[in-house]
Amino acid sequence: GYPVHRPVLGFNKTETEETARKIGVSEVTTRKAASCSAAPKKPATKAELEKVKKAEEKLPIERMVEESVKTAKIITV
């Protein structure tokens, strides 16, 4: 498989759902995670900015961007 780097990060819920329908993954993304014990009962829906900044500091961002650009595939929706 290919890594997915949240191309819909800036979309709101409605835009994300519409894009999922257009590219044919809506059914997969809306399934209940019945047998998955890792799925949280109350998932976080927004992040705390300071926690995000601290987590980002630990990431090799430049290397990640270079690798993403090298392996990127454009999908027109």
mmCIF file of C-alpha atoms in Angstrom:
data_model
loop_
_atom_site.group_PDB
_atom_site.id
_atom_site.type_symbol
_atom_site.label_atom_id
_atom_site.label_comp_id
_atom_site.label_asym_id
_atom_site.label_seq_id
_atom_site.Cartn_x
_atom_site.Cartn_y
_atom_site.Cartn_z
ATOM 1 C CA GLY A 1 0.000 0.000 0.000
ATOM 2 C CA TYR A 2 0.828 3.658 -0.176
ATOM 3 C CA PRO A 3 1.085 6.055 2.751
ATOM 4 C CA VAL A 4 -1.778 8.540 2.903
ATOM 5 C CA HIS A 5 -0.761 11.957 4.184
ATOM 6 C CA ARG A 6 -4.183 13.410 4.896
ATOM 7 C CA PRO A 7 -4.900 15.193 1.611
ATOM 8 C CA VAL A 8 -8.226 16.312 3.071
ATOM 9 C CA LEU A 9 -6.725 17.801 6.227
ATOM 10 C CA GLY A 10 -8.143 21.248 5.486
ATOM 11 C CA PHE A 11 -11.598 19.976 4.532
ATOM 12 C CA ASN A 12 -14.600 20.097 6.831
ATOM 13 C CA LYS A 13 -16.612 16.930 7.527
ATOM 14 C CA THR A 14 -19.038 17.451 4.646
ATOM 15 C CA GLU A 15 -16.237 18.037 2.129
ATOM 16 C CA THR A 16 -14.385 14.963 3.388
ATOM 17 C CA GLU A 17 -17.488 12.771 3.073
ATOM 18 C CA GLU A 18 -18.197 14.065 -0.443
ATOM 19 C CA THR A 19 -14.605 13.387 -1.540
ATOM 20 C CA ALA A 20 -14.791 9.866 -0.074
ATOM 21 C CA ARG A 21 -17.959 9.214 -2.100
ATOM 22 C CA LYS A 22 -16.366 10.556 -5.301
ATOM 23 C CA ILE A 23 -13.288 8.341 -5.034
ATOM 24 C CA GLY A 24 -15.223 5.271 -3.922
ATOM 25 C CA VAL A 25 -14.032 4.854 -0.325
ATOM 26 C CA SER A 26 -17.110 6.104 1.508
ATOM 27 C CA GLU A 27 -18.283 2.604 2.468
ATOM 28 C CA VAL A 28 -14.897 1.751 3.972
ATOM 29 C CA THR A 29 -14.603 4.981 5.931
ATOM 30 C CA THR A 30 -18.090 4.834 7.446
ATOM 31 C CA ARG A 31 -18.017 1.224 8.660
ATOM 32 C CA LYS A 32 -18.278 0.619 12.383
ATOM 33 C CA ALA A 33 -15.075 -0.703 13.916
ATOM 34 C CA ALA A 34 -16.977 -3.440 15.756
ATOM 35 C CA SER A 35 -14.121 -5.858 16.276
ATOM 36 C CA CYS A 36 -11.331 -3.320 16.639
ATOM 37 C CA SER A 37 -10.377 -2.871 20.271
ATOM 38 C CA ALA A 38 -8.005 -0.053 19.300
ATOM 39 C CA ALA A 39 -10.836 2.208 18.132
ATOM 40 C CA PRO A 40 -11.576 4.770 20.853
ATOM 41 C CA LYS A 41 -15.150 5.084 22.132
ATOM 42 C CA LYS A 42 -14.834 8.862 22.146
ATOM 43 C CA PRO A 43 -12.282 9.844 19.471
ATOM 44 C CA ALA A 44 -10.662 13.271 19.660
ATOM 45 C CA THR A 45 -12.210 15.656 17.171
ATOM 46 C CA LYS A 46 -9.826 18.549 17.659
ATOM 47 C CA ALA A 47 -6.245 18.831 18.782
ATOM 48 C CA GLU A 48 -4.575 20.968 21.416
ATOM 49 C CA LEU A 49 -2.163 23.278 19.582
ATOM 50 C CA GLU A 50 0.705 22.965 22.069
ATOM 51 C CA LYS A 51 0.577 19.162 21.996
ATOM 52 C CA VAL A 52 0.635 19.231 18.195
ATOM 53 C CA LYS A 53 3.640 21.582 18.145
ATOM 54 C CA LYS A 54 5.573 19.380 20.581
ATOM 55 C CA ALA A 55 4.790 16.258 18.554
ATOM 56 C CA GLU A 56 5.830 17.976 15.304
ATOM 57 C CA GLU A 57 9.202 18.946 16.789
ATOM 58 C CA LYS A 58 10.029 15.242 17.109
ATOM 59 C CA LEU A 59 9.284 14.458 13.460
ATOM 60 C CA PRO A 60 11.837 14.463 10.601
ATOM 61 C CA ILE A 61 9.608 16.808 8.588
ATOM 62 C CA GLU A 62 12.078 17.574 5.768
ATOM 63 C CA ARG A 63 12.743 13.879 5.138
ATOM 64 C CA MET A 64 9.023 13.106 5.263
ATOM 65 C CA VAL A 65 8.231 15.859 2.749
ATOM 66 C CA GLU A 66 11.005 14.723 0.381
ATOM 67 C CA GLU A 67 9.777 11.116 0.506
ATOM 68 C CA SER A 68 6.160 12.180 0.006
ATOM 69 C CA VAL A 69 7.038 14.315 -3.012
ATOM 70 C CA LYS A 70 9.072 11.476 -4.564
ATOM 71 C CA THR A 71 6.255 8.956 -4.185
ATOM 72 C CA ALA A 72 3.230 11.234 -4.674
ATOM 73 C CA LYS A 73 0.517 10.161 -7.063
ATOM 74 C CA ILE A 74 -2.014 12.677 -8.347
ATOM 75 C CA ILE A 75 -5.628 11.516 -8.298
ATOM 76 C CA THR A 76 -8.089 13.838 -9.970
ATOM 77 C CA VAL A 77 -11.450 13.766 -8.220
#
